[in-house]
Short mmCIF file of C-alpha atoms in Angstrom, two decimals:
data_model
loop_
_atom_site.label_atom_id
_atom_site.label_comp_id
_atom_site.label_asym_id
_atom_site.label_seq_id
_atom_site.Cartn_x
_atom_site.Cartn_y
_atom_site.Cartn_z
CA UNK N 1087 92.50 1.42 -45.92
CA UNK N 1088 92.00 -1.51 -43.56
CA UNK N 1089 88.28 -1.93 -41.94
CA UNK N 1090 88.23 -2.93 -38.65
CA UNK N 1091 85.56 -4.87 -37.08
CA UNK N 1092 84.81 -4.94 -33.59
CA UNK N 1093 83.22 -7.73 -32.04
CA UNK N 1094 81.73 -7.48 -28.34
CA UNK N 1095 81.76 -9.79 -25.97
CA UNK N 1096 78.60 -12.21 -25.87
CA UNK N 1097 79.17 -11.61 -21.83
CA UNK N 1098 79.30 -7.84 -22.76
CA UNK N 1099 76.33 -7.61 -24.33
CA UNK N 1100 73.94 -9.33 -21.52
CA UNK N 1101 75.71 -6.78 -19.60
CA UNK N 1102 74.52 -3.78 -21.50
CA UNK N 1103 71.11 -5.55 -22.25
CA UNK N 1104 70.47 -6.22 -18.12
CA UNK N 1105 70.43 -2.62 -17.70
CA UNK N 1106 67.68 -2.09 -20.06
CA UNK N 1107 65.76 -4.92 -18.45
CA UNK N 1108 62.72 -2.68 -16.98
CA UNK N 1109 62.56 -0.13 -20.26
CA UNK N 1110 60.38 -1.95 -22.76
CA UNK N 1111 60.75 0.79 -25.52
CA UNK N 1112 64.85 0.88 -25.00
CA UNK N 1113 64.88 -2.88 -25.23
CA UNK N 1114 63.01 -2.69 -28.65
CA UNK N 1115 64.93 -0.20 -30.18
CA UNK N 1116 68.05 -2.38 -28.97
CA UNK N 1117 66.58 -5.80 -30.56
CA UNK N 1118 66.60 -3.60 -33.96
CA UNK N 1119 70.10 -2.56 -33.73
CA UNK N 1120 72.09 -5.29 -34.87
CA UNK N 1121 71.18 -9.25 -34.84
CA UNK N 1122 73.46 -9.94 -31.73
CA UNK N 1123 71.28 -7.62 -29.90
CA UNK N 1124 67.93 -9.32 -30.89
CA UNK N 1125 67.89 -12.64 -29.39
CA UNK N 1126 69.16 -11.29 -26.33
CA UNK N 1127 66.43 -8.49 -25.95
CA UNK N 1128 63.67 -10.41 -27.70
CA UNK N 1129 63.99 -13.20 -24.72
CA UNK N 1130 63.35 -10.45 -22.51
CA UNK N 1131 60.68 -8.53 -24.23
CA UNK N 1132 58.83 -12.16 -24.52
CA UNK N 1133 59.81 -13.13 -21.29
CA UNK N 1134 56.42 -12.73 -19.81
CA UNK N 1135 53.03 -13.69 -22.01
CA UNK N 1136 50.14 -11.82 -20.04
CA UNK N 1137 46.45 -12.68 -21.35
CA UNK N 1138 43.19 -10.81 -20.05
CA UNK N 1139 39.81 -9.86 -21.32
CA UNK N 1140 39.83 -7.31 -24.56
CA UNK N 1141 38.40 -4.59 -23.59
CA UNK N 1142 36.99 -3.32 -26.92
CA UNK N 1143 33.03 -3.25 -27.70
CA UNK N 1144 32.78 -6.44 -29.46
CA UNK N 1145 35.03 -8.62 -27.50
CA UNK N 1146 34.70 -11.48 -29.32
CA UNK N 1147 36.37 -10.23 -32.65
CA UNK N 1148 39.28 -9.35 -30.86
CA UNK N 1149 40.09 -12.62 -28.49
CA UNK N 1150 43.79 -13.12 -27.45
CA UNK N 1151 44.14 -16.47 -28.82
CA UNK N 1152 43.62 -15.46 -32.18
CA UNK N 1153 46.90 -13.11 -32.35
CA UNK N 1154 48.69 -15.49 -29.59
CA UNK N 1155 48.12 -18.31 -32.52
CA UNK N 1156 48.90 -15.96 -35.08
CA UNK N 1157 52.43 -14.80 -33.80
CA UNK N 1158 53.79 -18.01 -32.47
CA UNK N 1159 53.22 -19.80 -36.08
CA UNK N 1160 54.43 -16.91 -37.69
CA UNK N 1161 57.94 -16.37 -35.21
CA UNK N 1162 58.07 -19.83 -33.37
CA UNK N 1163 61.12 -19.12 -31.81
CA UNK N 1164 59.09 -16.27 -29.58
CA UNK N 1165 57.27 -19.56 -28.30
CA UNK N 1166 60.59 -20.75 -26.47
CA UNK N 1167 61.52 -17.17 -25.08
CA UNK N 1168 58.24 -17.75 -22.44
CA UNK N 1169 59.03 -17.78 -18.96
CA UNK N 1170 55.90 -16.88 -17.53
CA UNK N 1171 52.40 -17.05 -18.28
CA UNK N 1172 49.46 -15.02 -16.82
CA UNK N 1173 45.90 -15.48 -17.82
CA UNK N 1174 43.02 -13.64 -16.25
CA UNK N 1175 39.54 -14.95 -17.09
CA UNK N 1176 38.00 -11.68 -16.44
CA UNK N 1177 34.62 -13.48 -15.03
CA UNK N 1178 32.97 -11.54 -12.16
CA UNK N 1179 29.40 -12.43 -10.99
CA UNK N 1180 28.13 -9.72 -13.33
CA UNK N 1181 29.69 -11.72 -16.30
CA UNK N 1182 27.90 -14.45 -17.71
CA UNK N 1183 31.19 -15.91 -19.39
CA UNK N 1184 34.37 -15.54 -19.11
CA UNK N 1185 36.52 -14.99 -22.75
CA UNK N 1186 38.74 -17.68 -22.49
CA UNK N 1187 35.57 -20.06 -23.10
CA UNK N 1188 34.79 -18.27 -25.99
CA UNK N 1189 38.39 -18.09 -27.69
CA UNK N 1190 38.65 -21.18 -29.67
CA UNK N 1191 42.18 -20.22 -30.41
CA UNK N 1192 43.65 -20.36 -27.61
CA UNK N 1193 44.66 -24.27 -26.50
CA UNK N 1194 46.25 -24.25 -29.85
CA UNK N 1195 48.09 -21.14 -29.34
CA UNK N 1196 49.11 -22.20 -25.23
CA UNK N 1197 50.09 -25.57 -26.89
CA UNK N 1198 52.86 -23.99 -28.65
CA UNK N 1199 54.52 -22.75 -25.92
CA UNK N 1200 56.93 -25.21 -24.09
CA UNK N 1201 55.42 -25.94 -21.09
CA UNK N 1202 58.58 -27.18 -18.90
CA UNK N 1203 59.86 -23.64 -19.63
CA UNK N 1204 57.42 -21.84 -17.70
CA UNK N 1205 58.50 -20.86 -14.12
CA UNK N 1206 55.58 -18.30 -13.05
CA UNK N 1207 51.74 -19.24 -13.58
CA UNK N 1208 48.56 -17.53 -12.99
CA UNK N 1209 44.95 -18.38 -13.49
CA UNK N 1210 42.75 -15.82 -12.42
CA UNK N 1211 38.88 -15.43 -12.41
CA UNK N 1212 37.47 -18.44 -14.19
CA UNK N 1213 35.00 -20.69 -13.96
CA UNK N 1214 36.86 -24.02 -14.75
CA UNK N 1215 33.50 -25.60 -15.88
CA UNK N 1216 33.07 -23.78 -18.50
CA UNK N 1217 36.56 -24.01 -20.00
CA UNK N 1218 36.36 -26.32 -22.93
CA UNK N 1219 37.91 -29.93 -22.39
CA UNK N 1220 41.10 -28.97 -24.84
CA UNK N 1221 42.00 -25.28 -23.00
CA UNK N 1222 41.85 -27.37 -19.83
CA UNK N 1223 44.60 -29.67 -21.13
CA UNK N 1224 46.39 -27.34 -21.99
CA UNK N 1225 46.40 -24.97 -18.73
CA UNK N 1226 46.87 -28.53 -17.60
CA UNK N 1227 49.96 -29.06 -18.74
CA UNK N 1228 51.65 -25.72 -17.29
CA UNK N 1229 51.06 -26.86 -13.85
CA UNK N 1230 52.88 -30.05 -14.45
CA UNK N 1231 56.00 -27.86 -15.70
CA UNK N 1232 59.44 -28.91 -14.50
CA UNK N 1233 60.37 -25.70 -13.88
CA UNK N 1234 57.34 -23.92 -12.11
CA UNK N 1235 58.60 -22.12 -8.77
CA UNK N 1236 55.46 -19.69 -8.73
CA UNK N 1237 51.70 -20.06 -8.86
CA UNK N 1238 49.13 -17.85 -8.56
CA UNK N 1239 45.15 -19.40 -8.78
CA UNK N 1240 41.64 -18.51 -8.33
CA UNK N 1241 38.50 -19.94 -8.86
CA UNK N 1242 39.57 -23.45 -10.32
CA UNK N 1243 40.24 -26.92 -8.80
CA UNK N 1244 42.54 -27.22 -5.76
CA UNK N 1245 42.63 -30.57 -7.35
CA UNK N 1246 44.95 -29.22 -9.94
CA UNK N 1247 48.08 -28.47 -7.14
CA UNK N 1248 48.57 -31.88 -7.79
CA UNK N 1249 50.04 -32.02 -10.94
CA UNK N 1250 52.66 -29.83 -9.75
CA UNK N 1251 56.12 -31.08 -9.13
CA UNK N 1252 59.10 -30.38 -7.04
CA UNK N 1253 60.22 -27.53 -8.02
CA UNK N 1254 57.00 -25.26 -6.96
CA UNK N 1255 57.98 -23.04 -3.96
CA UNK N 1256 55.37 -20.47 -4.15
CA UNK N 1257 51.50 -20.66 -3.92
CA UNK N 1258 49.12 -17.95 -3.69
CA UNK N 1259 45.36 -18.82 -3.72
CA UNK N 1260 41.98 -17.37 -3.46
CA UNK N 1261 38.53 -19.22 -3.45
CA UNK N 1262 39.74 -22.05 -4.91
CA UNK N 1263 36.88 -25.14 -5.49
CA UNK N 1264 36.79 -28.90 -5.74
CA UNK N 1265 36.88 -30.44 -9.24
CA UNK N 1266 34.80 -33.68 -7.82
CA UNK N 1267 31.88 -31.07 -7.02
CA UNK N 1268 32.65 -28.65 -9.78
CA UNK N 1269 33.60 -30.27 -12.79
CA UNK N 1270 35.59 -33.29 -14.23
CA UNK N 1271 39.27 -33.95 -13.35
CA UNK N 1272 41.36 -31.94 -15.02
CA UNK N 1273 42.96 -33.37 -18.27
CA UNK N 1274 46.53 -34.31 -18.47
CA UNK N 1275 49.42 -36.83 -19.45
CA UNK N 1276 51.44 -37.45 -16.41
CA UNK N 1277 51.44 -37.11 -12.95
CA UNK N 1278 54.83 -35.88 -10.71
CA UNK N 1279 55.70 -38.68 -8.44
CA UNK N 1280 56.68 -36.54 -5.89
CA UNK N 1281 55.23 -33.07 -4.20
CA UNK N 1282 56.43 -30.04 -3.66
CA UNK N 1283 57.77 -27.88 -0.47
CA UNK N 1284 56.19 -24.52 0.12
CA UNK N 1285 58.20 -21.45 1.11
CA UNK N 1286 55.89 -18.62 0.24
CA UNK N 1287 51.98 -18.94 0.95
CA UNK N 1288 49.14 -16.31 0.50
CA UNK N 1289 45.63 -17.30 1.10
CA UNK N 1290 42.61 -14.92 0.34
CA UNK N 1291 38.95 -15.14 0.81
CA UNK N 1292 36.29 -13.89 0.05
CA UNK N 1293 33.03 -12.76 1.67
CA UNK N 1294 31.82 -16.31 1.34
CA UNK N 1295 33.75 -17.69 4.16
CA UNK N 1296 37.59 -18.38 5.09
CA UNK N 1297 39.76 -20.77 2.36
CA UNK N 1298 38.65 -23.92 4.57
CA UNK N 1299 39.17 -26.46 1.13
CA UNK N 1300 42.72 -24.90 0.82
CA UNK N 1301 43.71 -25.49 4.62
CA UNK N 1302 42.34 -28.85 4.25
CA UNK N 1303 43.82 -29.53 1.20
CA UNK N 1304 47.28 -28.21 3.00
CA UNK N 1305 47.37 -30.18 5.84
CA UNK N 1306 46.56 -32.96 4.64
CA UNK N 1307 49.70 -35.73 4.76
CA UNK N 1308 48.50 -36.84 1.66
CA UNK N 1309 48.59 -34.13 -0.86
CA UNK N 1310 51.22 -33.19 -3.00
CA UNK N 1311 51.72 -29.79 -0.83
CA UNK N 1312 54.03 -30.02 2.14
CA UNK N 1313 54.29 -26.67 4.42
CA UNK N 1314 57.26 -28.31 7.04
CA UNK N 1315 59.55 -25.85 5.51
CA UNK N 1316 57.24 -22.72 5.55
CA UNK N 1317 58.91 -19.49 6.09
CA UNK N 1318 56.57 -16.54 4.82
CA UNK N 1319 52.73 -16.54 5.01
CA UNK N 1320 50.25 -14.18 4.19
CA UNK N 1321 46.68 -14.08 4.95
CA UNK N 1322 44.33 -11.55 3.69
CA UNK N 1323 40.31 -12.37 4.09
CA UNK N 1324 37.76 -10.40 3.61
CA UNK N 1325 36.14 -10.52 6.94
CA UNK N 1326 38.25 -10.37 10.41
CA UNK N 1327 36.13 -13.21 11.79
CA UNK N 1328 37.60 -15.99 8.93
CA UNK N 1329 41.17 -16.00 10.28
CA UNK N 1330 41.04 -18.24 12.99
CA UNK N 1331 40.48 -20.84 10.74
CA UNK N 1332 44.03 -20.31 9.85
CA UNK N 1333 45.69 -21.01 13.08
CA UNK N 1334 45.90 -25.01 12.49
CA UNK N 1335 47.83 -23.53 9.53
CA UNK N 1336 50.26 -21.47 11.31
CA UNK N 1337 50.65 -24.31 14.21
CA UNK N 1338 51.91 -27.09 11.55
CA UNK N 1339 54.13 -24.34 10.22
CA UNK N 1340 55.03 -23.47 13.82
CA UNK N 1341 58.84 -24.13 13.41
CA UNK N 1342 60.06 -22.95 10.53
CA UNK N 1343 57.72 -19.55 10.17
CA UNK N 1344 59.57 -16.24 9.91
CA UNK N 1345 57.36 -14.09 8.11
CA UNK N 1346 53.48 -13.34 8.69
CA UNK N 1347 50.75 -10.30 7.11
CA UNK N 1348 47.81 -9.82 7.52
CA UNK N 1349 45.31 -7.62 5.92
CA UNK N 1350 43.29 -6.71 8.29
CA UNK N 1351 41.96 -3.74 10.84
CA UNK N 1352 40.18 -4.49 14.01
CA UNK N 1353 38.98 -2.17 16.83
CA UNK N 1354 39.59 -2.62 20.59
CA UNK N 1355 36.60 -4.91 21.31
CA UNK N 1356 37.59 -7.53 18.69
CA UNK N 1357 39.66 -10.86 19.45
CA UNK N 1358 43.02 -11.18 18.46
CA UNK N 1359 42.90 -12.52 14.85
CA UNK N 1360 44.99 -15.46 15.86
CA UNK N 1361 48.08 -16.66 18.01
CA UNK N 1362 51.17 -16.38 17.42
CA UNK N 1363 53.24 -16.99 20.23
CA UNK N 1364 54.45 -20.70 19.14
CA UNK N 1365 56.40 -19.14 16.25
CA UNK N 1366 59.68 -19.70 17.15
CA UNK N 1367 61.58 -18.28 14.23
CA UNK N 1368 59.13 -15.18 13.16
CA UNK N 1369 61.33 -12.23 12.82
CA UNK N 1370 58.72 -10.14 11.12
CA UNK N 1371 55.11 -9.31 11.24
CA UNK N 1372 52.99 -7.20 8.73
CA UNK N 1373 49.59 -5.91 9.06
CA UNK N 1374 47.60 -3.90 6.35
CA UNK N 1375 44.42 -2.26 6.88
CA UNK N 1376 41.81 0.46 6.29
CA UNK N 1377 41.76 3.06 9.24
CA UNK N 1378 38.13 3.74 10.21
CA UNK N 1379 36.31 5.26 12.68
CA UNK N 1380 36.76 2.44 15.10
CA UNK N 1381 39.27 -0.32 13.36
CA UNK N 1382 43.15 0.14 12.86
CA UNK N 1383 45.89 -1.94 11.84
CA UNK N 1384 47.98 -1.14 14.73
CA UNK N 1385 45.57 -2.44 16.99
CA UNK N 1386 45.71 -5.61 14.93
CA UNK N 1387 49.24 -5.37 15.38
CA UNK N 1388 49.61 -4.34 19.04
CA UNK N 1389 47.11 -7.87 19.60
CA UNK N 1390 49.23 -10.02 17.73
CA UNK N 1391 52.78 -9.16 19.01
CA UNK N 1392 51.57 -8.35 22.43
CA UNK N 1393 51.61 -12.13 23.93
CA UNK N 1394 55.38 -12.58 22.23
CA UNK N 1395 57.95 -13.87 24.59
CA UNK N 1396 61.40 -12.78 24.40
CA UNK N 1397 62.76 -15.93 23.33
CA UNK N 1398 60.70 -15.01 19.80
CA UNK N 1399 63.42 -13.64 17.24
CA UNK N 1400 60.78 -10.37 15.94
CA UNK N 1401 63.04 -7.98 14.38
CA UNK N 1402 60.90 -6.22 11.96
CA UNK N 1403 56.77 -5.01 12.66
CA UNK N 1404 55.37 -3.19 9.40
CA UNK N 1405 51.97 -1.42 9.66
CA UNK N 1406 50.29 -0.38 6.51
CA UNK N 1407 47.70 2.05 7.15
CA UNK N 1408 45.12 2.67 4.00
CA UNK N 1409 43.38 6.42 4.61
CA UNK N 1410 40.45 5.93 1.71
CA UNK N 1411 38.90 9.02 2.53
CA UNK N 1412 39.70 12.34 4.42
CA UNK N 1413 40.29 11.45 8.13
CA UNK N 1414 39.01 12.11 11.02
CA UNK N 1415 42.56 12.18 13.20
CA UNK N 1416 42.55 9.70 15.59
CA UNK N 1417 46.34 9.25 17.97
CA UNK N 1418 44.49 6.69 20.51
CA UNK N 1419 46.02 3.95 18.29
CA UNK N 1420 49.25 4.99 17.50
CA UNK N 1421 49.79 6.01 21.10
CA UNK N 1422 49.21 2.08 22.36
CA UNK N 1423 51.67 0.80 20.24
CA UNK N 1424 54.56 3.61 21.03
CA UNK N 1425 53.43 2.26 24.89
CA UNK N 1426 53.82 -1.50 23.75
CA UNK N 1427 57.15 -0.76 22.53
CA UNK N 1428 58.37 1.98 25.59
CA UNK N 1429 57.12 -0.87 28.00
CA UNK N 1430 58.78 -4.14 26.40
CA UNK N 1431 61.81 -2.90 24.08
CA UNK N 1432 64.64 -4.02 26.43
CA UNK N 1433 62.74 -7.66 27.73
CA UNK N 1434 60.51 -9.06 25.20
CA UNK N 1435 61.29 -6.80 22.06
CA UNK N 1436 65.15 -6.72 22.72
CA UNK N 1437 65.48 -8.22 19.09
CA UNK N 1438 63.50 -5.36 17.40
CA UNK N 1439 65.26 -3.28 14.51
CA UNK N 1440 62.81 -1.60 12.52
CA UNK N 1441 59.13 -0.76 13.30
CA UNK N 1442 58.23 0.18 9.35
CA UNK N 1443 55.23 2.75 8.71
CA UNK N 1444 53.43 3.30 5.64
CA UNK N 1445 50.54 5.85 4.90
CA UNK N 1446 48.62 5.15 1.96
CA UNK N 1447 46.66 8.49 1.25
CA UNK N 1448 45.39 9.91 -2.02
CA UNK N 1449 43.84 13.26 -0.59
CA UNK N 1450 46.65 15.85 0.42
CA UNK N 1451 46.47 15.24 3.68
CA UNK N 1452 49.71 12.39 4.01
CA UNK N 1453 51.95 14.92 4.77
CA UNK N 1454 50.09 15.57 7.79
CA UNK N 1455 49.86 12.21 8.36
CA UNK N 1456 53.27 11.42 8.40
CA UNK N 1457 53.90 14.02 10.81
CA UNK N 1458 51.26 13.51 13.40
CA UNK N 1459 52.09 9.63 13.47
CA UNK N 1460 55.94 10.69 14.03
CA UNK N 1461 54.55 12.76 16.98
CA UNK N 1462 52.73 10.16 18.30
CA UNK N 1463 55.30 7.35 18.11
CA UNK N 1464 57.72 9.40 20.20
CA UNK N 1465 59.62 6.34 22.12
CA UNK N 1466 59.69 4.67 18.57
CA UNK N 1467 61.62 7.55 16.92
CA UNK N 1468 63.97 8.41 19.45
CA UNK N 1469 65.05 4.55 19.80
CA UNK N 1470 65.77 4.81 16.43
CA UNK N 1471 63.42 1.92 15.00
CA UNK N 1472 61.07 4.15 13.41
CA UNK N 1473 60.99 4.22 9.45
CA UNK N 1474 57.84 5.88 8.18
CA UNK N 1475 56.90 7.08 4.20
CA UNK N 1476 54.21 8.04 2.45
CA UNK N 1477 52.54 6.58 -0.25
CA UNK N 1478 50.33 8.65 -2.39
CA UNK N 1479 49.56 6.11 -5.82
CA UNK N 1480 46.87 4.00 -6.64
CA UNK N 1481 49.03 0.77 -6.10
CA UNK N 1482 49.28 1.22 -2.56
CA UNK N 1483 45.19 1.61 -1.73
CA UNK N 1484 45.49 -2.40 -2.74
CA UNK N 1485 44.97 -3.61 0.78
CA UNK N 1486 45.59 -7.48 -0.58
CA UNK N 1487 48.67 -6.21 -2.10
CA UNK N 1488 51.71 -8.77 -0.34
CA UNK N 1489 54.53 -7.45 1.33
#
């Protein structure tokens, strides 16, 4: 009897395999199936290397590095399936030291790893000081990939933005420092002759003041980082008093901005948080908040699109309101920015499509929520802009979280 032996196409294959893409234990059981599957699968199940502290009781017999080393000499090939790399120092003001000083296996290990194939980087929570000289040479060299679009840093040199090269798109910062005050320069080979165009910006703070060395660093003509052809920025700091420190920011970005959030509440009393009427091109603002007693991030809202001409392109407002605790039900709010919008929807809102509402609530109540804030945006629903859910996980209490 003739055997017959059926082949599938390689194109096939990637097919089936795409479809598994978010299903870690499918994709496993699919590298194991037959060797055509396994490449394919075990690029995507190594796709993404993801490093924090080990949360065991003795940490330090249980550092990353040490398996990181461990696997890549054992299966090098894993090495060249890395698109993205994530570290997260885990240091916090009530941690004398962060791991990743500690684990003296880990430069080796990150020097494995081909570093123009990485195209998504963050650092997270370290102090950069205490990093021996070899780990910084190697996080080093991942900022100087070829093929880095995304970045993600905190708590290390500003300094290091410019070893980046053309191909970086996408910055998001928080408390960054400077290396000549901090620390020594940070090792590496090479330097990109050229800098890099931002598209996507976020910029936190913390308590300690607004990101002043980041702005500086931004506007500056002669950094690496140009901003001429931002389109999406996000702000969220810590105190509603840091953001106009941004609005030199949002002025050099003036004519190619389309996007803004910000994370914050304010009451009635407070200033707006910044202008926004030389925008030109913004077709959507987002503003994320805790609702309080007294602040709301509709009022933040209702201050920043309120001095808007009609020449300004808005099409989309999104209001994310975080209810932390069982509230007290305030309409007052709500009510102003269904008058806004009844007042101004055929002159200087004629371009609006979608006023987006989310509820974050973890305590039974969003339900009611939901339906007391339809009531109250009355000219909002019937117009038909009005697109309100609730959100009831953890994820969404993340005021920070971007849009």
């Amino acid at each position: 009897m003739p055997i017959f032996k059926l082949q599938l196409p390689t194109e096939l294959i990637h097919r089936i395999i795409n479809y598994l893409s978010m299903d870690e234990e499918s994709l496993r059981t699919a590298s194991l199936t037959s060797h055509r599957f396994r490449d394919i699968c075990q690029q995507l199940l190594f796709s993404g290397l993801h490093l924090q502290r080990p949360w065991s009781s003795d940490p330090e017999s249980n550092l990353p590095g040490t398996k990181l080393l461990s696997l890549l000499q054992g299966s090098p090939r894993i090495a060249g399936y890395i698109r993205e790399v994530s570290m997260d120092g885990g240091y916090t003001d009530d941690e004398e030291e962060s791991w990743m000083a500690l684990d003296m296996c880990l430069s080796p290990a990150l020097g494995l790893i081909p570093t123009n194939n990485i195209k998504r980087l963050a650092v997270l929570h370290v102090r950069w000081e205490d990093l021996p000289s070899a780990l910084q040479q190697a996080i080093s060299a991942f900022f100087q990939s070829s093929s880095l679009v995304s970045l993600d840093i905190s708590e290390v040199p500003l300094q290091l933005l410019d070893l980046c090269g053309p191909s970086l798109n996408q910055l998001h910062t928080y408390t960054l420092t400077d290396h000549k005050e901090a620390c020594s320069p940070p090792a590496t080979n090479s330097t990109p002759t050229s800098g890099f165009d931002l598209h996507t910006l976020t910029l936190r703070s913390s308590t300690a003041g607004p990101p002043r060395p980041e702005i500086s660093y931004l506007l500056d003509d002669s950094s690496k980082a140009r901003i001429t052809s931002l389109r999406k920025l996000r702000l969220m700091f810590s105190d509603k008093t840091h953001y106009h420190a941004a609005q030199a920011l949002i002025s050099a970005a003036a004519s190619t901005l389309q996007s803004i959030l910000v994370a914050q509440s304010i009451s009635r009393d407070d200033d707006t948080l910044m202008d926004l009427s030389g925008l030109l091109k913004l077709q959507r603002v987002s503003t994320r908040g805790l609702v309080t007693e007294l602040d709301h991030p509709s009022i933040a809202m209702a201050k920043l699109i309120g001095p808007l001409s009609a020449s300004i392109p808005l099409e989309h407002i999104h209001i994310c309101a975080c209810y932390r605790s069982t509230p007290t039900w305030n309409s007052e709010p709500w009510l102003s920015l269904d008058s806004l919008i009844t007042d101004n929807h055929k002159h200087q809102f004629q371009t609006l499509k979608v006023v987006e509402i989310e509820i974050v609530s973890s305590h039974g109540v969003g339900e009611e929520l939901v339906a007391r804030v339809e009531d109250a945006l009355t000219y909002i629903k019937g117009a038909g802009l009005l697109n309100i859910r609730l959100n009831t996980g953890s994820k969404g209490m993340h005021i920070g979280e971007p849009f």
